[in-house]
Amino acid sequence: SMLTRFRPAAARMLKGKHAKNFIRAFSSEASLKDVFMDKIPKWQKEIADIKSMYGDKVLGTCTVEQAYGGMRSVKSLVYETSLLDPVEGIRFRGYSIPECQKVLPKAPGGEEPLPEALLWLLLTGDVPTNTQVKNLIDDMNKRAILPEWIEKTILNFPKDLHPMTQFSMGILACQKESQFAAAYQRGIKKSEYWTYCFEDMLTCIARLPRIAALIYRNVFHNGKITPMENKSDMSENFCKMLGFSDPNFVELMRLYLTIHSDHEGGNVSAHTCHLVGSALSDPYLALSASMNGLAGPLHGLANQEVLRFIKQFKADMGSKQITPDSVKEQCWKVLNSGRVIPGYGHAVLRKTDPRFTCQAEFAKKHIKNDELVDLVSLMYEVAPQVLTEHGKTKNPWPNVDAHSGVLLVHYGLTEENFYTVMFGVGRALGVLPMLTISRALGFSLERPKSLTTEAIKKSMEIMYPHGHT
């Protein structure tokens, strides 16, 4: 834009402190699209330099075990928005969750980060100003209204159709208005892909709370639909459309959406969005596919499974008082019966998930005398030691799913089948910015090489004719 080109020139005409003040004042008003556009040439050069210097160097290896084992830990994906450290947990553009809670803009009087602020951080790598986040919220609120035919379509879904299936279908319905798909059909330069992807990203994310709320009210509240809300931030709008007004629940929603947004690129929902998008499928098609992955029991569905387990765990304890000893005894009963303790362990993490920790801190601050919340807290004291003694779990520490369900139940959102939909609203805040970055940086169609078992066997026999010792 003309303003973007004007900024460096104007700054050069000023000296020292005045130039810095000018840039700060200007950048605080710059739109997300302008800030993102400024970043692209720098990122493109950085990647070109890396490829030029190290293009033929080995990044990682893949063992036969890894090939059969879901490609776990194989370093073969580039994903810019977040990085998962086995000990520290997730970092969003280099910021830990506690750091995000500290530096990201919040709602007036609020303590938790605004998800829109995280979206800005993930897309650009910059912490936005309050003004920038307010302007982004205003923009997204304008985009948030669903066409009437989509609302009617969602309300006509069978009530016994799983909410995640409905969510994926609702996102697909919005694809009719994809700017990327229309522009690609008209014919556009590769360097322009990101512009249309950006527009689809913001519109899609802005519409998700309404899609999710329509499903919730239609399925669980006899079709008593709440009016459209687009006067506040997406979390408060979402809560109101679900039918909740407790300010603490709104704060929990801000935290919930933020911590469920992104978790590196190898998990099923992030990888699916990245993979489908690499075929130049538009953001609606890519996100719908991503949500179908999130709906799996080994991915996003885990949070409702944990809640069911906690309820059953408490019921199985009967009239026993909930103490460290009684919880420990019950943990051993579960493990000795051949079952697992869900919500503990993670494919990458080897310490307590910081997403669990921040939810536990929220509970400590806002919730008193809740039996399920107290039980989760006590299990955290007891279960890791039991799992370590049991010896069959590589990581005995809790993950994000161990806590989220009981917090939602506390505030009255008890419909477990809806939990993954909420996870999906949050996950879009991570995977769609990365999809937009992929188009801006010209990332290629993803096409790894596959092998048959026969081919693996033959190549190993040639490489190791006497067996591997």
Short mmCIF file of C-alpha atoms in Angstrom, two decimals:
data_model
loop_
_atom_site.label_atom_id
_atom_site.label_comp_id
_atom_site.label_asym_id
_atom_site.label_seq_id
_atom_site.Cartn_x
_atom_site.Cartn_y
_atom_site.Cartn_z
CA SER A 1 0.00 0.00 0.00
CA MET A 2 1.02 3.64 -0.44
CA LEU A 3 1.21 4.08 3.35
CA THR A 4 3.52 1.10 3.71
CA ARG A 5 5.91 2.51 1.09
CA PHE A 6 5.69 5.96 2.68
CA ARG A 7 6.69 4.85 6.18
CA PRO A 8 10.43 4.11 5.66
CA ALA A 9 10.88 7.23 3.50
CA ALA A 10 9.24 9.46 6.12
CA ALA A 11 11.31 7.89 8.89
CA ARG A 12 14.54 8.59 6.98
CA MET A 13 13.68 12.30 6.88
CA LEU A 14 13.57 12.37 10.68
CA LYS A 15 16.50 11.95 13.05
CA GLY A 16 17.14 9.77 16.10
CA LYS A 17 14.43 9.68 18.76
CA HIS A 18 11.92 11.48 16.51
CA ALA A 19 12.26 8.82 13.83
CA LYS A 20 11.69 6.07 16.43
CA ASN A 21 8.65 7.87 17.81
CA PHE A 22 7.27 8.32 14.30
CA ILE A 23 7.69 4.65 13.45
CA ARG A 24 6.14 3.58 16.75
CA ALA A 25 3.15 5.91 16.29
CA PHE A 26 2.72 4.80 12.70
CA SER A 27 3.14 1.08 13.33
CA SER A 28 0.61 1.14 16.16
CA GLU A 29 -1.99 2.05 13.54
CA ALA A 30 -0.73 -0.25 10.76
CA SER A 31 -3.19 -2.97 9.83
CA LEU A 32 -2.44 -6.68 10.17
CA LYS A 33 -2.30 -7.00 6.39
CA ASP A 34 0.22 -4.14 6.06
CA VAL A 35 2.44 -5.50 8.85
CA PHE A 36 2.33 -8.99 7.32
CA MET A 37 3.11 -7.65 3.85
CA ASP A 38 6.18 -5.84 5.21
CA LYS A 39 7.49 -9.13 6.64
CA ILE A 40 7.23 -11.24 3.48
CA PRO A 41 10.34 -10.03 1.56
CA LYS A 42 12.52 -10.43 4.67
CA TRP A 43 11.26 -13.96 5.29
CA GLN A 44 11.64 -14.87 1.62
CA LYS A 45 15.28 -13.71 1.65
CA GLU A 46 15.99 -15.56 4.89
CA ILE A 47 14.65 -18.84 3.46
CA ALA A 48 16.47 -18.31 0.14
CA ASP A 49 19.74 -17.79 2.06
CA ILE A 50 19.19 -20.93 4.17
CA LYS A 51 18.45 -23.01 1.05
CA SER A 52 21.44 -21.55 -0.78
CA MET A 53 23.86 -22.27 2.08
CA TYR A 54 22.46 -25.52 3.46
CA GLY A 55 20.09 -26.87 0.78
CA ASP A 56 21.87 -30.22 0.42
CA LYS A 57 22.55 -30.75 4.14
CA VAL A 58 20.71 -33.46 6.11
CA LEU A 59 18.13 -32.10 8.56
CA GLY A 60 17.19 -35.42 10.13
CA THR A 61 16.83 -39.12 9.49
CA CYS A 62 14.00 -41.64 9.47
CA THR A 63 14.41 -45.13 10.92
CA VAL A 64 12.32 -48.12 9.91
CA GLU A 65 10.68 -47.92 13.35
CA GLN A 66 9.70 -44.26 12.71
CA ALA A 67 8.31 -45.07 9.27
CA TYR A 68 5.97 -47.63 10.84
CA GLY A 69 5.42 -45.52 13.95
CA GLY A 70 3.59 -42.51 12.53
CA MET A 71 6.77 -40.62 11.49
CA ARG A 72 7.16 -39.53 15.10
CA SER A 73 10.04 -37.05 15.61
CA VAL A 74 11.04 -37.15 11.91
CA LYS A 75 12.24 -33.61 11.09
CA SER A 76 10.72 -32.95 7.68
CA LEU A 77 8.20 -30.11 8.03
CA VAL A 78 8.64 -26.33 8.08
CA TYR A 79 6.06 -24.69 10.34
CA GLU A 80 6.75 -21.12 11.44
CA THR A 81 4.13 -20.14 14.01
CA SER A 82 5.06 -22.36 16.97
CA LEU A 83 7.71 -24.77 18.20
CA LEU A 84 7.25 -27.49 20.80
CA ASP A 85 10.11 -28.09 23.21
CA PRO A 86 9.97 -31.47 25.03
CA VAL A 87 10.74 -29.77 28.35
CA GLU A 88 9.47 -26.17 28.07
CA GLY A 89 6.34 -26.97 26.08
CA ILE A 90 4.89 -24.81 23.32
CA ARG A 91 6.31 -21.46 22.27
CA PHE A 92 4.24 -19.21 20.05
CA ARG A 93 6.73 -17.32 17.87
CA GLY A 94 9.28 -17.74 20.66
CA TYR A 95 6.94 -16.73 23.49
CA SER A 96 5.98 -19.25 26.20
CA ILE A 97 2.39 -19.34 27.46
CA PRO A 98 3.23 -17.36 30.65
CA GLU A 99 5.02 -14.79 28.47
CA CYS A 100 2.01 -14.54 26.16
CA GLN A 101 -0.22 -14.03 29.20
CA LYS A 102 2.06 -11.19 30.22
CA VAL A 103 2.72 -9.33 26.95
CA LEU A 104 -0.36 -9.84 24.73
CA PRO A 105 -3.14 -7.23 24.88
CA LYS A 106 -6.15 -8.08 27.05
CA ALA A 107 -9.78 -7.01 27.18
CA PRO A 108 -10.49 -3.99 29.42
CA GLY A 109 -10.32 -5.31 32.99
CA GLY A 110 -9.28 -8.76 31.76
CA GLU A 111 -6.24 -10.83 32.72
CA GLU A 112 -6.05 -13.38 29.91
CA PRO A 113 -4.72 -12.69 26.39
CA LEU A 114 -7.16 -11.87 23.61
CA PRO A 115 -7.10 -14.63 20.95
CA GLU A 116 -7.08 -11.92 18.27
CA ALA A 117 -3.79 -10.67 19.75
CA LEU A 118 -2.36 -14.17 19.48
CA LEU A 119 -3.52 -14.41 15.86
CA TRP A 120 -1.51 -11.23 15.17
CA LEU A 121 1.54 -12.65 16.93
CA LEU A 122 1.37 -15.97 15.07
CA LEU A 123 0.97 -14.37 11.66
CA THR A 124 3.61 -11.64 12.01
CA GLY A 125 5.91 -12.62 14.89
CA ASP A 126 5.16 -9.23 16.50
CA VAL A 127 3.32 -8.42 19.71
CA PRO A 128 0.54 -6.05 18.61
CA THR A 129 -0.50 -2.82 20.32
CA ASN A 130 -3.91 -2.40 21.95
CA THR A 131 -4.96 -0.19 19.02
CA GLN A 132 -3.93 -2.79 16.47
CA VAL A 133 -5.90 -5.50 18.27
CA LYS A 134 -8.96 -3.23 18.59
CA ASN A 135 -8.83 -2.52 14.85
CA LEU A 136 -8.45 -6.23 14.08
CA ILE A 137 -11.45 -7.06 16.32
CA ASP A 138 -13.52 -4.39 14.50
CA ASP A 139 -12.51 -5.87 11.12
CA MET A 140 -13.33 -9.42 12.18
CA ASN A 141 -16.70 -8.37 13.65
CA LYS A 142 -17.66 -6.95 10.24
CA ARG A 143 -16.80 -10.30 8.66
CA ALA A 144 -18.53 -12.43 11.31
CA ILE A 145 -22.12 -12.37 10.00
CA LEU A 146 -23.10 -15.59 8.27
CA PRO A 147 -25.24 -15.55 5.12
CA GLU A 148 -28.81 -16.53 5.94
CA TRP A 149 -28.69 -19.69 3.80
CA ILE A 150 -25.72 -21.00 5.83
CA GLU A 151 -27.54 -20.39 9.14
CA LYS A 152 -30.57 -22.25 7.76
CA THR A 153 -28.39 -25.09 6.47
CA ILE A 154 -26.77 -25.58 9.89
CA LEU A 155 -30.13 -25.47 11.67
CA ASN A 156 -31.42 -28.17 9.30
CA PHE A 157 -28.69 -30.66 10.23
CA PRO A 158 -30.04 -33.70 12.13
CA LYS A 159 -29.64 -33.08 15.87
CA ASP A 160 -28.02 -36.49 16.33
CA LEU A 161 -25.28 -35.70 13.78
CA HIS A 162 -22.06 -35.30 15.80
CA PRO A 163 -21.28 -31.60 16.46
CA MET A 164 -17.82 -31.98 14.90
CA THR A 165 -19.33 -33.34 11.69
CA GLN A 166 -21.71 -30.37 11.65
CA PHE A 167 -18.81 -27.98 12.33
CA SER A 168 -16.80 -29.33 9.40
CA MET A 169 -19.86 -29.10 7.13
CA GLY A 170 -20.60 -25.54 8.30
CA ILE A 171 -17.05 -24.48 7.41
CA LEU A 172 -17.39 -26.15 3.99
CA ALA A 173 -20.63 -24.26 3.37
CA CYS A 174 -18.71 -20.97 3.75
CA GLN A 175 -16.37 -22.08 0.97
CA LYS A 176 -18.88 -20.76 -1.58
CA GLU A 177 -17.54 -17.28 -0.76
CA SER A 178 -13.82 -18.13 -0.87
CA GLN A 179 -11.90 -15.21 -2.35
CA PHE A 180 -8.87 -17.44 -2.95
CA ALA A 181 -10.86 -20.01 -4.95
CA ALA A 182 -12.52 -17.30 -7.06
CA ALA A 183 -9.25 -15.47 -7.71
CA TYR A 184 -7.42 -18.68 -8.64
CA GLN A 185 -10.15 -19.53 -11.12
CA ARG A 186 -9.86 -16.06 -12.68
CA GLY A 187 -6.09 -16.41 -12.88
CA ILE A 188 -3.66 -14.68 -10.50
CA LYS A 189 0.10 -14.50 -10.05
CA LYS A 190 1.68 -16.83 -7.51
CA SER A 191 2.96 -13.75 -5.64
CA GLU A 192 -0.67 -12.70 -5.06
CA TYR A 193 -1.90 -16.00 -3.58
CA TRP A 194 -1.36 -14.86 0.00
CA THR A 195 -3.57 -11.75 -0.38
CA TYR A 196 -6.69 -13.79 -1.08
CA CYS A 197 -5.69 -16.48 1.41
CA PHE A 198 -5.36 -13.72 4.04
CA GLU A 199 -8.91 -12.49 3.36
CA ASP A 200 -10.32 -16.02 3.58
CA MET A 201 -8.35 -16.66 6.79
CA LEU A 202 -9.82 -13.66 8.62
CA THR A 203 -13.38 -14.19 7.37
CA CYS A 204 -13.30 -17.90 8.18
CA ILE A 205 -11.97 -17.38 11.73
CA ALA A 206 -14.46 -14.55 12.32
CA ARG A 207 -17.40 -16.80 11.38
CA LEU A 208 -16.44 -19.84 13.45
CA PRO A 209 -17.99 -18.66 16.76
CA ARG A 210 -21.38 -18.19 15.07
CA ILE A 211 -21.19 -21.57 13.31
CA ALA A 212 -20.22 -23.28 16.58
CA ALA A 213 -22.89 -21.45 18.61
CA LEU A 214 -25.66 -22.35 16.14
CA ILE A 215 -24.69 -26.03 16.42
CA TYR A 216 -24.59 -25.85 20.23
CA ARG A 217 -27.96 -24.13 20.62
CA ASN A 218 -29.65 -26.27 17.98
CA VAL A 219 -28.41 -29.61 19.30
CA PHE A 220 -28.40 -29.03 23.07
CA HIS A 221 -30.99 -26.28 23.62
CA ASN A 222 -33.91 -27.41 21.45
CA GLY A 223 -33.11 -24.99 18.67
CA LYS A 224 -33.47 -21.89 20.89
CA ILE A 225 -31.03 -19.77 18.93
CA THR A 226 -29.41 -16.71 20.50
CA PRO A 227 -29.04 -13.55 18.40
CA MET A 228 -25.88 -12.80 16.44
CA GLU A 229 -23.23 -11.09 18.59
CA ASN A 230 -20.43 -9.07 16.99
CA LYS A 231 -19.98 -6.06 19.25
CA SER A 232 -17.11 -7.34 21.44
CA ASP A 233 -14.05 -9.59 21.05
CA MET A 234 -14.58 -13.07 19.60
CA SER A 235 -14.48 -14.81 23.00
CA GLU A 236 -17.17 -12.63 24.58
CA ASN A 237 -19.27 -12.78 21.40
CA PHE A 238 -18.91 -16.58 21.40
CA CYS A 239 -19.91 -16.94 25.06
CA LYS A 240 -23.00 -14.76 24.61
CA MET A 241 -24.10 -16.74 21.53
CA LEU A 242 -23.63 -19.98 23.47
CA GLY A 243 -25.84 -18.48 26.20
CA PHE A 244 -23.25 -17.65 28.89
CA SER A 245 -22.60 -14.27 30.49
CA ASP A 246 -20.34 -14.97 33.52
CA PRO A 247 -17.29 -12.68 33.09
CA ASN A 248 -15.02 -15.41 34.48
CA PHE A 249 -16.27 -17.84 31.83
CA VAL A 250 -15.52 -15.23 29.17
CA GLU A 251 -11.98 -14.96 30.57
CA LEU A 252 -11.68 -18.75 30.54
CA MET A 253 -12.80 -18.76 26.89
CA ARG A 254 -10.05 -16.26 26.02
CA LEU A 255 -7.49 -18.51 27.69
CA TYR A 256 -9.01 -21.69 26.21
CA LEU A 257 -8.96 -20.42 22.61
CA THR A 258 -5.44 -19.05 23.02
CA ILE A 259 -3.84 -22.23 24.40
CA HIS A 260 -5.65 -24.53 21.94
CA SER A 261 -4.57 -22.47 18.91
CA ASP A 262 -1.31 -24.02 17.79
CA HIS A 263 0.99 -26.87 18.78
CA GLU A 264 3.68 -27.11 16.13
CA GLY A 265 3.04 -28.51 12.65
CA GLY A 266 3.18 -32.28 13.09
CA ASN A 267 -0.06 -32.88 14.99
CA VAL A 268 -2.96 -34.23 12.92
CA SER A 269 -5.04 -31.04 12.60
CA ALA A 270 -2.09 -28.73 11.84
CA HIS A 271 -0.46 -31.17 9.42
CA THR A 272 -3.76 -31.83 7.66
CA CYS A 273 -4.42 -28.12 7.11
CA HIS A 274 -0.84 -27.67 5.86
CA LEU A 275 -1.04 -30.73 3.57
CA VAL A 276 -4.46 -29.95 2.03
CA GLY A 277 -3.52 -26.29 1.65
CA SER A 278 -0.33 -27.27 -0.18
CA ALA A 279 -2.54 -28.48 -3.05
CA LEU A 280 -3.77 -24.84 -3.23
CA SER A 281 -7.09 -25.85 -1.70
CA ASP A 282 -8.54 -22.68 -0.19
CA PRO A 283 -8.58 -22.05 3.60
CA TYR A 284 -12.17 -23.30 4.00
CA LEU A 285 -11.37 -26.66 2.37
CA ALA A 286 -8.12 -26.95 4.34
CA LEU A 287 -9.71 -26.07 7.70
CA SER A 288 -12.65 -28.42 7.19
CA ALA A 289 -10.18 -31.26 6.52
CA SER A 290 -8.19 -30.19 9.58
CA MET A 291 -11.33 -30.38 11.74
CA ASN A 292 -12.04 -33.92 10.49
CA GLY A 293 -8.61 -34.85 11.86
CA LEU A 294 -9.26 -33.02 15.11
CA ALA A 295 -12.45 -35.08 15.56
CA GLY A 296 -10.42 -38.28 16.01
CA PRO A 297 -10.27 -39.97 19.45
CA LEU A 298 -6.45 -39.79 19.45
CA HIS A 299 -6.46 -36.02 18.83
CA GLY A 300 -9.12 -33.45 19.77
CA LEU A 301 -11.71 -35.89 21.04
CA ALA A 302 -9.38 -36.74 23.94
CA ASN A 303 -10.61 -33.86 26.13
CA GLN A 304 -14.13 -35.27 26.40
CA GLU A 305 -12.74 -38.76 27.04
CA VAL A 306 -10.72 -37.38 29.96
CA LEU A 307 -13.80 -35.75 31.46
CA ARG A 308 -15.76 -39.01 31.21
CA PHE A 309 -12.85 -40.80 32.87
CA ILE A 310 -12.70 -38.27 35.74
CA LYS A 311 -16.45 -38.60 36.38
CA GLN A 312 -16.22 -42.39 36.33
CA PHE A 313 -13.09 -42.32 38.51
CA LYS A 314 -14.99 -40.31 41.13
CA ALA A 315 -18.03 -42.59 40.89
CA ASP A 316 -15.85 -45.70 41.31
CA MET A 317 -14.43 -44.23 44.52
CA GLY A 318 -17.96 -44.34 45.93
CA SER A 319 -18.35 -42.74 49.33
CA LYS A 320 -14.60 -42.70 50.02
CA GLN A 321 -13.20 -39.33 50.97
CA ILE A 322 -11.04 -37.84 48.22
CA THR A 323 -7.53 -37.84 49.72
CA PRO A 324 -4.06 -38.42 48.22
CA ASP A 325 -4.13 -42.03 49.47
CA SER A 326 -7.62 -42.85 48.16
CA VAL A 327 -6.81 -41.28 44.76
CA LYS A 328 -3.55 -43.21 44.58
CA GLU A 329 -5.37 -46.45 45.38
CA GLN A 330 -7.93 -45.79 42.64
CA CYS A 331 -5.18 -44.94 40.11
CA TRP A 332 -3.60 -48.34 40.76
CA LYS A 333 -6.99 -50.06 40.37
CA VAL A 334 -7.36 -48.44 36.93
CA LEU A 335 -3.87 -49.43 35.77
CA ASN A 336 -4.04 -52.96 37.20
CA SER A 337 -7.29 -53.57 35.30
CA GLY A 338 -5.41 -52.94 32.04
CA ARG A 339 -6.83 -49.45 31.45
CA VAL A 340 -4.93 -46.18 31.06
CA ILE A 341 -5.21 -42.83 32.82
CA PRO A 342 -6.16 -40.48 29.95
CA GLY A 343 -4.87 -36.91 29.97
CA TYR A 344 -1.39 -38.04 31.01
CA GLY A 345 1.49 -38.39 28.55
CA HIS A 346 2.23 -36.64 25.26
CA ALA A 347 3.91 -37.59 21.96
CA VAL A 348 6.57 -34.88 22.35
CA LEU A 349 6.39 -33.35 25.84
CA ARG A 350 8.41 -34.85 28.68
CA LYS A 351 7.24 -32.49 31.44
CA THR A 352 3.91 -31.03 32.61
CA ASP A 353 2.18 -29.38 29.66
CA PRO A 354 2.20 -25.60 30.30
CA ARG A 355 -1.33 -25.57 28.85
CA PHE A 356 -2.34 -27.73 31.83
CA THR A 357 -0.47 -25.44 34.24
CA CYS A 358 -2.16 -22.22 33.12
CA GLN A 359 -5.60 -23.86 33.43
CA ALA A 360 -4.70 -25.11 36.92
CA GLU A 361 -3.67 -21.56 37.85
CA PHE A 362 -6.94 -20.19 36.46
CA ALA A 363 -8.86 -22.71 38.60
CA LYS A 364 -6.87 -21.76 41.71
CA LYS A 365 -7.65 -18.10 41.15
CA HIS A 366 -11.34 -18.32 40.25
CA ILE A 367 -12.81 -21.63 41.49
CA LYS A 368 -13.36 -22.80 45.06
CA ASN A 369 -14.93 -26.03 46.40
CA ASP A 370 -15.59 -27.82 43.13
CA GLU A 371 -15.26 -31.59 43.57
CA LEU A 372 -14.17 -32.38 39.99
CA VAL A 373 -11.69 -29.48 39.85
CA ASP A 374 -10.28 -30.52 43.24
CA LEU A 375 -9.99 -34.14 42.06
CA VAL A 376 -8.01 -33.08 38.95
CA SER A 377 -5.71 -31.05 41.19
CA LEU A 378 -5.17 -34.00 43.53
CA MET A 379 -4.57 -36.39 40.65
CA TYR A 380 -1.78 -34.10 39.48
CA GLU A 381 -0.11 -34.61 42.87
CA VAL A 382 -0.52 -38.39 42.80
CA ALA A 383 -0.76 -39.78 39.23
CA PRO A 384 2.75 -38.96 37.92
CA GLN A 385 4.36 -40.95 40.76
CA VAL A 386 1.98 -43.88 40.22
CA LEU A 387 2.60 -43.88 36.45
CA THR A 388 6.37 -43.73 37.01
CA GLU A 389 6.21 -46.71 39.38
CA HIS A 390 3.96 -48.53 36.90
CA GLY A 391 6.79 -48.12 34.37
CA LYS A 392 4.83 -48.24 31.11
CA THR A 393 4.49 -44.49 30.42
CA LYS A 394 7.36 -42.52 28.87
CA ASN A 395 5.86 -39.25 30.06
CA PRO A 396 3.87 -39.44 33.33
CA TRP A 397 2.88 -35.74 33.28
CA PRO A 398 -0.54 -34.24 32.45
CA ASN A 399 -1.34 -32.66 29.08
CA VAL A 400 -3.86 -29.95 28.12
CA ASP A 401 -6.80 -32.39 28.07
CA ALA A 402 -6.37 -33.35 31.74
CA HIS A 403 -7.91 -30.07 32.91
CA SER A 404 -10.05 -28.35 30.28
CA GLY A 405 -13.22 -30.45 30.70
CA VAL A 406 -13.74 -29.89 34.44
CA LEU A 407 -13.36 -26.11 34.00
CA LEU A 408 -16.11 -26.06 31.37
CA VAL A 409 -18.37 -28.21 33.58
CA HIS A 410 -17.84 -25.80 36.48
CA TYR A 411 -19.28 -22.92 34.45
CA GLY A 412 -22.21 -25.00 33.19
CA LEU A 413 -21.04 -26.10 29.75
CA THR A 414 -21.55 -29.80 30.37
CA GLU A 415 -22.17 -31.10 26.84
CA GLU A 416 -19.03 -33.15 26.24
CA ASN A 417 -19.72 -33.78 22.55
CA PHE A 418 -19.32 -30.05 21.96
CA TYR A 419 -15.88 -29.69 23.53
CA THR A 420 -13.93 -30.58 20.40
CA VAL A 421 -15.85 -27.93 18.44
CA MET A 422 -14.52 -25.32 20.88
CA PHE A 423 -11.05 -26.80 20.45
CA GLY A 424 -11.57 -26.38 16.69
CA VAL A 425 -12.48 -22.69 17.00
CA GLY A 426 -9.18 -22.20 18.84
CA ARG A 427 -7.11 -24.39 16.51
CA ALA A 428 -8.12 -22.27 13.49
CA LEU A 429 -6.26 -19.34 15.09
CA GLY A 430 -3.02 -21.24 14.56
CA VAL A 431 -3.38 -23.34 11.42
CA LEU A 432 -4.92 -20.66 9.17
CA PRO A 433 -2.22 -18.02 9.82
CA MET A 434 0.37 -20.71 8.98
CA LEU A 435 -1.54 -21.54 5.79
CA THR A 436 -1.39 -17.85 4.82
CA ILE A 437 2.35 -17.78 5.55
CA SER A 438 2.79 -20.88 3.37
CA ARG A 439 1.16 -19.11 0.42
CA ALA A 440 3.19 -15.94 1.01
CA LEU A 441 6.46 -17.90 1.06
CA GLY A 442 5.55 -20.11 -1.89
CA PHE A 443 5.79 -23.40 -0.03
CA SER A 444 5.55 -26.44 -2.31
CA LEU A 445 2.98 -29.15 -2.75
CA GLU A 446 3.68 -31.71 -0.03
CA ARG A 447 4.62 -35.09 -1.51
CA PRO A 448 6.79 -37.38 0.64
CA LYS A 449 8.01 -40.74 -0.71
CA SER A 450 6.28 -43.87 0.54
CA LEU A 451 7.55 -47.45 0.57
CA THR A 452 5.95 -50.87 0.76
CA THR A 453 6.96 -53.34 3.47
CA GLU A 454 8.48 -55.46 0.70
CA ALA A 455 10.62 -52.52 -0.48
CA ILE A 456 11.82 -51.81 3.07
CA LYS A 457 12.68 -55.47 3.58
CA LYS A 458 14.65 -55.69 0.31
CA SER A 459 16.63 -52.49 0.91
CA MET A 460 17.49 -53.58 4.48
CA GLU A 461 18.64 -57.02 3.29
CA ILE A 462 20.93 -55.37 0.72
CA MET A 463 22.31 -52.87 3.28
CA TYR A 464 22.60 -55.42 6.11
CA PRO A 465 23.13 -58.86 4.47
CA HIS A 466 24.18 -60.45 7.77
CA GLY A 467 21.47 -58.80 9.84
CA HIS A 468 21.88 -55.62 11.87
CA THR A 469 24.11 -55.85 14.91
#
